C-alpha positions as a printed NumPy array, in Angstrom:
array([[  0.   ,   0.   ,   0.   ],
       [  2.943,   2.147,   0.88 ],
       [  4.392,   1.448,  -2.737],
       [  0.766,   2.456,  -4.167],
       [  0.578,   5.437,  -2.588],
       [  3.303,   7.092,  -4.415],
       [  2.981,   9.275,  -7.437],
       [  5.548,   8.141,  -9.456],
       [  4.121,   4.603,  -8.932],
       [  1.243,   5.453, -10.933],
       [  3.103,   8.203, -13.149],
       [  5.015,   5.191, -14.498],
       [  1.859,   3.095, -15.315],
       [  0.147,   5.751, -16.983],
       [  3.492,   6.459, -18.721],
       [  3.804,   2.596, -19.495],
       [  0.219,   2.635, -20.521],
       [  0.743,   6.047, -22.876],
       [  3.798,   4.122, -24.323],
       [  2.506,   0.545, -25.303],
       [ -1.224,   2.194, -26.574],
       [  1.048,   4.916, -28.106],
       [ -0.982,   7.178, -27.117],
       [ -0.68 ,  11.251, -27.573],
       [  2.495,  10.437, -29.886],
       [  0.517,  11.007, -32.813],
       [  0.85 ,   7.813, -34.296],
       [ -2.457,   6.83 , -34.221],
       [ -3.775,  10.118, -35.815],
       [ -1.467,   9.645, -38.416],
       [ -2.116,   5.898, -39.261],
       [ -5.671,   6.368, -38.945],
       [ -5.687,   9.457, -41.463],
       [ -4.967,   6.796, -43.864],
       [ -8.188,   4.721, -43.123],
       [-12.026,   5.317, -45.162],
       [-13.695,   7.92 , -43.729],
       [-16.447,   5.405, -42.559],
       [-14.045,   3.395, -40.942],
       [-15.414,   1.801, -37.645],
       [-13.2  ,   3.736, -35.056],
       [-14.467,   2.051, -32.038],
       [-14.278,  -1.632, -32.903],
       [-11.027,  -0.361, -33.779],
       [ -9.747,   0.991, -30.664],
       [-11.563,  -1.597, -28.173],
       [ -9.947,  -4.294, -30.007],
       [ -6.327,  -1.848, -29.68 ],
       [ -6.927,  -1.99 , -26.267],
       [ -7.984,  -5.577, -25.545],
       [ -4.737,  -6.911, -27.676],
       [ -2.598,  -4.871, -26.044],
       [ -3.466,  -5.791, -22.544],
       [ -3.713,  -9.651, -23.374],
       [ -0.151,  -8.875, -24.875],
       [  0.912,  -6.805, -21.693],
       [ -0.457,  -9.814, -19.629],
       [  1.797, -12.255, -21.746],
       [  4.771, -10.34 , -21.286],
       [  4.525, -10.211, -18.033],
       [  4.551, -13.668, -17.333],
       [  6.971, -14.46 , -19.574],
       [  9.369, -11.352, -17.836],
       [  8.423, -12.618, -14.298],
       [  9.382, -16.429, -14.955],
       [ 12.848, -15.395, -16.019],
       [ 13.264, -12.837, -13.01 ],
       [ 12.257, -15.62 , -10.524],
       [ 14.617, -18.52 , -12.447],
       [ 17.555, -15.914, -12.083],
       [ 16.679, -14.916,  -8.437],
       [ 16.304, -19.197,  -7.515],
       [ 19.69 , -19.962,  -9.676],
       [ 21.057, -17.044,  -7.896],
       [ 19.734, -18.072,  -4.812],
       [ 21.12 , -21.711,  -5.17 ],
       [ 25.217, -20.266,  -5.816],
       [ 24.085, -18.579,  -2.48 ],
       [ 23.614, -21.113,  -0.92 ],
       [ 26.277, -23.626,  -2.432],
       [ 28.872, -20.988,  -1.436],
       [ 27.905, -21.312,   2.429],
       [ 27.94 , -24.999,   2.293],
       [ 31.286, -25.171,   0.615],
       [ 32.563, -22.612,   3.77 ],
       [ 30.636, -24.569,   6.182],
       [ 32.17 , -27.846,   4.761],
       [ 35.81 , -26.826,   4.696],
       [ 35.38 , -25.097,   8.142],
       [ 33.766, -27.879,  10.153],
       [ 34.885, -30.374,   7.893],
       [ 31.976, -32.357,   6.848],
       [ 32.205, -34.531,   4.048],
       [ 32.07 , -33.313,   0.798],
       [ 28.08 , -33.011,  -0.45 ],
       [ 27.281, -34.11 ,   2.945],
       [ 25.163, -31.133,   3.203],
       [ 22.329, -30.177,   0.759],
       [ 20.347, -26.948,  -0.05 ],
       [ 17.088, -28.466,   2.014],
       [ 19.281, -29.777,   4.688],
       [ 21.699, -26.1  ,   5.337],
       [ 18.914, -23.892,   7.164],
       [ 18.93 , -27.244,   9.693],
       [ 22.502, -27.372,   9.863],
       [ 23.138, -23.71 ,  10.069],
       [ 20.798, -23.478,  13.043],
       [ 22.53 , -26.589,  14.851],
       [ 25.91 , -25.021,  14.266],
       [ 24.767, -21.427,  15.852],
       [ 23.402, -22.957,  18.598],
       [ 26.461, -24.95 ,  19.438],
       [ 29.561, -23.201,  18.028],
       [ 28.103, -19.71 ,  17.793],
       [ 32.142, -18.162,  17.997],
       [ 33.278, -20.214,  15.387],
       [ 30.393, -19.966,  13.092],
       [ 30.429, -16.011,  13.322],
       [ 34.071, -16.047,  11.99 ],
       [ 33.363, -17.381,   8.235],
       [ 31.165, -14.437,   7.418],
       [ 28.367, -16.209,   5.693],
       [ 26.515, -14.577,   3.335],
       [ 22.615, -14.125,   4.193],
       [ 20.519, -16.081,   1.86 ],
       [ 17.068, -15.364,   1.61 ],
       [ 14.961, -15.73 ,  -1.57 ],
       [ 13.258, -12.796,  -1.186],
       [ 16.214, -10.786,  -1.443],
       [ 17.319, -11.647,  -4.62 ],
       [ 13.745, -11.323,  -5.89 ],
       [ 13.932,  -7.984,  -5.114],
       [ 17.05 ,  -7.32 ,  -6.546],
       [ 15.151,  -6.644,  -9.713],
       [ 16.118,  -4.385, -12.413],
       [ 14.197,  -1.524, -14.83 ],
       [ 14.738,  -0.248, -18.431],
       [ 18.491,  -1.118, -19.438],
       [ 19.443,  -3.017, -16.708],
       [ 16.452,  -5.482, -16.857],
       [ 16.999,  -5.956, -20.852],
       [ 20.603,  -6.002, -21.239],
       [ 22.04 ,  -7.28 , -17.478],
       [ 19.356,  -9.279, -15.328],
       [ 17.765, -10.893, -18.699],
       [ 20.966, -11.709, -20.252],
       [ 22.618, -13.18 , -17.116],
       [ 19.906, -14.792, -16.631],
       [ 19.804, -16.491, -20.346],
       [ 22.952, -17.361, -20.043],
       [ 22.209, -20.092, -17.302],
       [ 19.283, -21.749, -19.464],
       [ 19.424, -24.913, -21.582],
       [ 20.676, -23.853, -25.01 ],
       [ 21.818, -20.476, -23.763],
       [ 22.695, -19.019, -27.495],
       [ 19.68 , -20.352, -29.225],
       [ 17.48 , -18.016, -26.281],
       [ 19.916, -15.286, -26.92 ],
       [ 19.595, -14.538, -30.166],
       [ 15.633, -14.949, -29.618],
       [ 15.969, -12.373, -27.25 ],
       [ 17.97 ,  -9.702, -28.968],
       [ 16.033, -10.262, -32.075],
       [ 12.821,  -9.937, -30.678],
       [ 14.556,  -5.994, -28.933],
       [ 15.382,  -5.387, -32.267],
       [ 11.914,  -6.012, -34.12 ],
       [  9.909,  -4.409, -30.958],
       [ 12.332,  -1.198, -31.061],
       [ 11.626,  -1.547, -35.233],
       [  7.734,  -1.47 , -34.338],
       [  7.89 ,   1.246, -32.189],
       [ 10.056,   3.318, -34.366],
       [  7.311,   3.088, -37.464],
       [  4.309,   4.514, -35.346],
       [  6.494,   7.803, -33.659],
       [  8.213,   8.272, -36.922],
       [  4.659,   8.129, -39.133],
       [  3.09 ,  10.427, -36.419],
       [  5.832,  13.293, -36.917],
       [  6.14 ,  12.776, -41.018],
       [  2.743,  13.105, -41.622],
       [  1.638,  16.072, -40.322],
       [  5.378,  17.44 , -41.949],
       [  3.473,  16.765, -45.472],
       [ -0.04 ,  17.437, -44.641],
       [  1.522,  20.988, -43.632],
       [  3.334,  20.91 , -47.001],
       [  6.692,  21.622, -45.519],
       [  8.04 ,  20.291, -47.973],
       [  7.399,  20.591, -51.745],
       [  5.449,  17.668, -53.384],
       [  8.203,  16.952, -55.635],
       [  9.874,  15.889, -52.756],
       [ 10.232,  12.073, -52.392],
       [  8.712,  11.143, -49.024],
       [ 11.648,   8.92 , -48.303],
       [ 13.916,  11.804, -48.274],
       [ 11.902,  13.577, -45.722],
       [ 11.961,  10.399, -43.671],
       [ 15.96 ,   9.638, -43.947],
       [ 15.858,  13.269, -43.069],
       [ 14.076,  12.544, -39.673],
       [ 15.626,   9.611, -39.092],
       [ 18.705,  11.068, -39.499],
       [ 18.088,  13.803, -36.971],
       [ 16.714,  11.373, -34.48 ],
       [ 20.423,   8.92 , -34.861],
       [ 22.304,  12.503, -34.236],
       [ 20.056,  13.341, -31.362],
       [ 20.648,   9.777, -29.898],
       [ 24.402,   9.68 , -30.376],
       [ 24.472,  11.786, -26.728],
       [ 23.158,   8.248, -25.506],
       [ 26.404,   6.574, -26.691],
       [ 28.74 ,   8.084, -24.612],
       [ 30.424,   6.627, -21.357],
       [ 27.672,   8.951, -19.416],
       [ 24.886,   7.974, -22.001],
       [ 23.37 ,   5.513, -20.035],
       [ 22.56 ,   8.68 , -16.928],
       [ 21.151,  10.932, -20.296],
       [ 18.985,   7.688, -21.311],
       [ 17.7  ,   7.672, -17.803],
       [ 17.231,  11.516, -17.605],
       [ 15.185,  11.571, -21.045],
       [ 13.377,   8.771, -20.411],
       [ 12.194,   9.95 , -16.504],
       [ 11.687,  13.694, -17.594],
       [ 11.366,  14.109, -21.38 ],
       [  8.069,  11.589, -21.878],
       [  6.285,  11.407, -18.739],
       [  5.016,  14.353, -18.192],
       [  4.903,  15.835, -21.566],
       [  2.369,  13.112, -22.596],
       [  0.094,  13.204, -19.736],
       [  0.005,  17.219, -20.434],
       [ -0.377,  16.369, -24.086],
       [ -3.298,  13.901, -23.572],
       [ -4.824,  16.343, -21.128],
       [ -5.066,  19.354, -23.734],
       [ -6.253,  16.75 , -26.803],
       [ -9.197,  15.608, -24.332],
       [ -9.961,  19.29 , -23.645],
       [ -9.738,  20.286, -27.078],
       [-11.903,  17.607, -28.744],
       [-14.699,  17.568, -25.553],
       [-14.987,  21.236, -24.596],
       [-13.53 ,  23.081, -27.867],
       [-14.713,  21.366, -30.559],
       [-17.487,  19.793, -28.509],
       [-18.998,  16.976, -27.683],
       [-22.106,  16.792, -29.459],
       [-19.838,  17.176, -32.585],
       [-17.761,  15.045, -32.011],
       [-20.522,  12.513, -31.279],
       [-21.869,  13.175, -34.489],
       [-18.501,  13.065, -36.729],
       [-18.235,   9.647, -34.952],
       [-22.05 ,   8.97 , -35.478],
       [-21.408,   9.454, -39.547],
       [-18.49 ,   7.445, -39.34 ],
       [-19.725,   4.103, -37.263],
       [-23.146,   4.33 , -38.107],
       [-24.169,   4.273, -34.467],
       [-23.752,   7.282, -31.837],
       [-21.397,   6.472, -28.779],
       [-22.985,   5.575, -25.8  ],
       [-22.788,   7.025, -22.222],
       [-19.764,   5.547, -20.797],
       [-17.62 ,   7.077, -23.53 ],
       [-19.514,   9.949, -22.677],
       [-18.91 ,  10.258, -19.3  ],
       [-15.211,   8.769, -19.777],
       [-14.434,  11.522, -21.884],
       [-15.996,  14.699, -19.983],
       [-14.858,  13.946, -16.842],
       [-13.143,  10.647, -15.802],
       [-10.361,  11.167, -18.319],
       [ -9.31 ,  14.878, -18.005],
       [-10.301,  13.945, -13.944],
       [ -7.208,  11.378, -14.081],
       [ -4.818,  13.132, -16.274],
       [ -4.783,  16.049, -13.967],
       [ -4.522,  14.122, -10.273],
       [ -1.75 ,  12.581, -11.724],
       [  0.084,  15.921, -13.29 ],
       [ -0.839,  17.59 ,  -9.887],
       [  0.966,  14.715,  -7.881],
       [  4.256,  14.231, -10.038],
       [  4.249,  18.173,  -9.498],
       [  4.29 ,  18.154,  -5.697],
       [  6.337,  14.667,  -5.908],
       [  9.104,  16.919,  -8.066],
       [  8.625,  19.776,  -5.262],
       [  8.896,  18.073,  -2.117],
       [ 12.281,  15.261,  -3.583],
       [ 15.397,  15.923,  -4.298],
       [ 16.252,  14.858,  -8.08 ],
       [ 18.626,  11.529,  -7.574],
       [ 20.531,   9.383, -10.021],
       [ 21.591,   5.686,  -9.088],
       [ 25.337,   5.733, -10.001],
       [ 27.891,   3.026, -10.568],
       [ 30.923,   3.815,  -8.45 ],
       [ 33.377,   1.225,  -7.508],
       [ 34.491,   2.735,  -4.36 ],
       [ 31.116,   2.646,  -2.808],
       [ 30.314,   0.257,  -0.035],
       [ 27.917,  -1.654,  -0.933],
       [ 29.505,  -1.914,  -4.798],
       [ 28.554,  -3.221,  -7.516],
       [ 25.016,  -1.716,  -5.378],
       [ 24.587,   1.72 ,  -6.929],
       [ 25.264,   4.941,  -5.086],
       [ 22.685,   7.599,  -4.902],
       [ 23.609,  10.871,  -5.923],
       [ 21.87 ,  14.499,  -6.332],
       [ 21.703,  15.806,  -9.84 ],
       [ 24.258,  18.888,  -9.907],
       [ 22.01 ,  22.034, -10.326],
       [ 23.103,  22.189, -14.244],
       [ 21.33 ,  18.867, -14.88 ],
       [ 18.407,  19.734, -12.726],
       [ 17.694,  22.49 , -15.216],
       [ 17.863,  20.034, -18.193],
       [ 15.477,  18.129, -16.422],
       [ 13.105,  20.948, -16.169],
       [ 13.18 ,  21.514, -19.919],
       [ 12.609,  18.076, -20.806],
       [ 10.269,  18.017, -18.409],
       [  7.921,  21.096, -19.539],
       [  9.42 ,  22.779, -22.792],
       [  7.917,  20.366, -25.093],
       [  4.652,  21.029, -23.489],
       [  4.933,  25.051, -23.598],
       [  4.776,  24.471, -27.747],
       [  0.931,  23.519, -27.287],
       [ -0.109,  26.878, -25.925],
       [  2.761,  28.758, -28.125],
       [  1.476,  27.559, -31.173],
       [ -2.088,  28.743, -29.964],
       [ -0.295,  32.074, -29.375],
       [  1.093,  32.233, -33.133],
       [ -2.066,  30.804, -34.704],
       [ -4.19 ,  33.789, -32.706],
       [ -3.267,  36.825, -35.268],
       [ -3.718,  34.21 , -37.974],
       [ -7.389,  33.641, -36.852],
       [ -7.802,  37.016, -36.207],
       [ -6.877,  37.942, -39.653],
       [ -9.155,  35.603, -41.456],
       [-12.331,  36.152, -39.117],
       [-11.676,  40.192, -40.058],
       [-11.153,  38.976, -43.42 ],
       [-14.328,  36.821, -43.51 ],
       [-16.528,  39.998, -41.511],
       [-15.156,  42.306, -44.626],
       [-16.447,  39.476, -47.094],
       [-19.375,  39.228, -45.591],
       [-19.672,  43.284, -45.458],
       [-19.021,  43.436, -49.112],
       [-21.611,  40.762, -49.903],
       [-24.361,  42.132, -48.018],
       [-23.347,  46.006, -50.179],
       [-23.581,  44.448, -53.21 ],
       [-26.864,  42.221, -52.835],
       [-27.931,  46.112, -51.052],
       [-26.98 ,  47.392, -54.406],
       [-28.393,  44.228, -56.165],
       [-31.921,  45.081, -54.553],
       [-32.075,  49.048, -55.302],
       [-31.062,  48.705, -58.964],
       [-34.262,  45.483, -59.357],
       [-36.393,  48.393, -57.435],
       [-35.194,  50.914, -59.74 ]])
């Protein structure tokens, strides 16, 4: 309960959620602007949501199986290195003692050489432990998963499985957040329409390999976890927030009801209703509200690898110098400033065609005012 009562806790599911539906990247938007324009939009997204759930639910258990094999094989070497200890210290006979039979021994031995026992320094085994030893991100994909592959029947056959299957999901994910910034590039006609479109998208791609270079370098694994703590979370709840407000209480719901009415065939019922009016934009902003007062009231921390520590190869915890604290502030809100900027620059635009359209209109109702006198004429 402790763990659920943290903001980041749930800032990283609805971040986890944002990033597996893809949602408020833009790649849907620009996928679907490729369907009919009867296309049935709600089968379509229930059955989006339903597959990837099932799928979430699959990888999970497939994730959790190899954590718990690598925490019991780890917990096993644990435990073999104690009996080997206890075996040269009190000498036993060698495989005298097994894994079910050292928690008995151990507790015969304290109780009746308790000096002699303290002096080996036995490590403290405990399943539990190594379960929760547990990595994230990187260190889950390419240090806990691969250490833990490499203790399986037919380690390489599992390994390249593994790193194929990273390559072809970081493929997949690439398509959708690439299509959802090239498309509105050439429905804005940035570009000429001579252009090829695979120019435009070597020329993104490009800019993203350059951009990701920074992630290369000895400290690139700290920028990985800066950009992906600061630069996403946030951004895409704010995003989400302002593209529920905008289609429920700008463009309205009753027309939006109605575009989705012509499009379906039927007119969406009240839970969508209700889920998009107030439980959604309800959500979106308890959880910006709480990762704000969680960034207030916490100092921001990295986990670093240094071998002088301690408790090495444990990470150290260390502040962010006040240089990288401002970088994290940037990620962490510039991207969202752009949404009411470009509502800033697009105001004298709209100004200047709704005096344009008041002039038309002026000029129409002269010359029908013209139209009329000459006919009474």
């Amino acid at each position: 309960m402790q763990t659920l009562q943290s903001p980041r806790v749930w800032l990283d599911a609805a971040t986890q959620i944002f990033f597996s539906l893809s949602l408020a990247f833009g790649g849907h938007i620009a996928l679907a602007s490729y369907n009919p324009p009867r296309n049935d939009c709600e089968k379509d997204a229930v059955t989006i949501a339903l597959i990837n759930s099932m799928t979430s639910l699959y990888a999970s258990i497939a994730v959790f199986s190899v954590l718990g094999f690598k925490a019991a094989n780890d917990y096993g070497h644990c435990l073999d290195r104690n009996i080997l200890s206890l075996t040269n210290e009190f000498d036993f006979p060698d495989q005298s003692i097994s894994r079910d039979e050292y928690a008995a021994v151990l507790t015969h031995l304290n109780a009746t050489q308790p000096e002699r026992l303290a002096q080996l320094h036995l490590e403290s085994c405990r399943l539990q432990d190594f379960l929760d030893k547990s990595a994230s991100g990187t260190g889950l994909a390419f240090i806990v998963f691969t250490e833990a592959i490499l203790h399986m029947p037919g380690a390489p056959a599992w390994a390249v499985l593994f790193f194929a299957m990273l390559f072809t999901l970081g493929l997949s994910s690439m398509f959708g957040n690439i299509e959802g910034v090239i498309t509105p590039l050439l429905d804005m006609g940035v570009l000429p329409r001579w252009v090829p479109k695979e120019i435009l998208t070597g020329t993104v791609c490009l800019l993203c390999f350059l951009v990701a270079t920074c992630f290369t370098l000895q400290s690139g694994n700290y920028w990985l976890e800066i950009f992906d703590k600061y630069a996403a979370s946030l951004n895409l709840i704010i995003f989400a927030f302002f593209e529920v407000i905008g289609v429920v209480y700008v463009y309205g719901m009753e027309r939006f009801c109605d575009d989705i009415e012509w499009m379906t065939g039927r007119r969406p019922g009240l839970y969508w209703r209700v889920t998009w009016k107030v439980i959604s934009p309800l959500l979106l902003l308890t959880i910006f509200v709480a990762y704000i007062i969680f960034l207030v009231w916490t100092t921001l921390s990295y986990k670093a690898w240094n071998p002088q520590y301690k408790q090495f190869p444990s990470r150290q915890e260390k502040s962010y110098p006040g240089w990288v604290q401002a970088i994290c502030g940037l990620l962490s809100f510039l991207p969202a400033l752009l949404v009411p900027g470009v509502a800033m620059a697009q105001l004298p635009i709209w100004r200047r065609r709704k005096q344009e359209n008041v002039q038309q209109n002026m000029c129409l109702k002269l010359q029908d005012s013209k139209v009329s006198d000459s006919e009474v004429r």
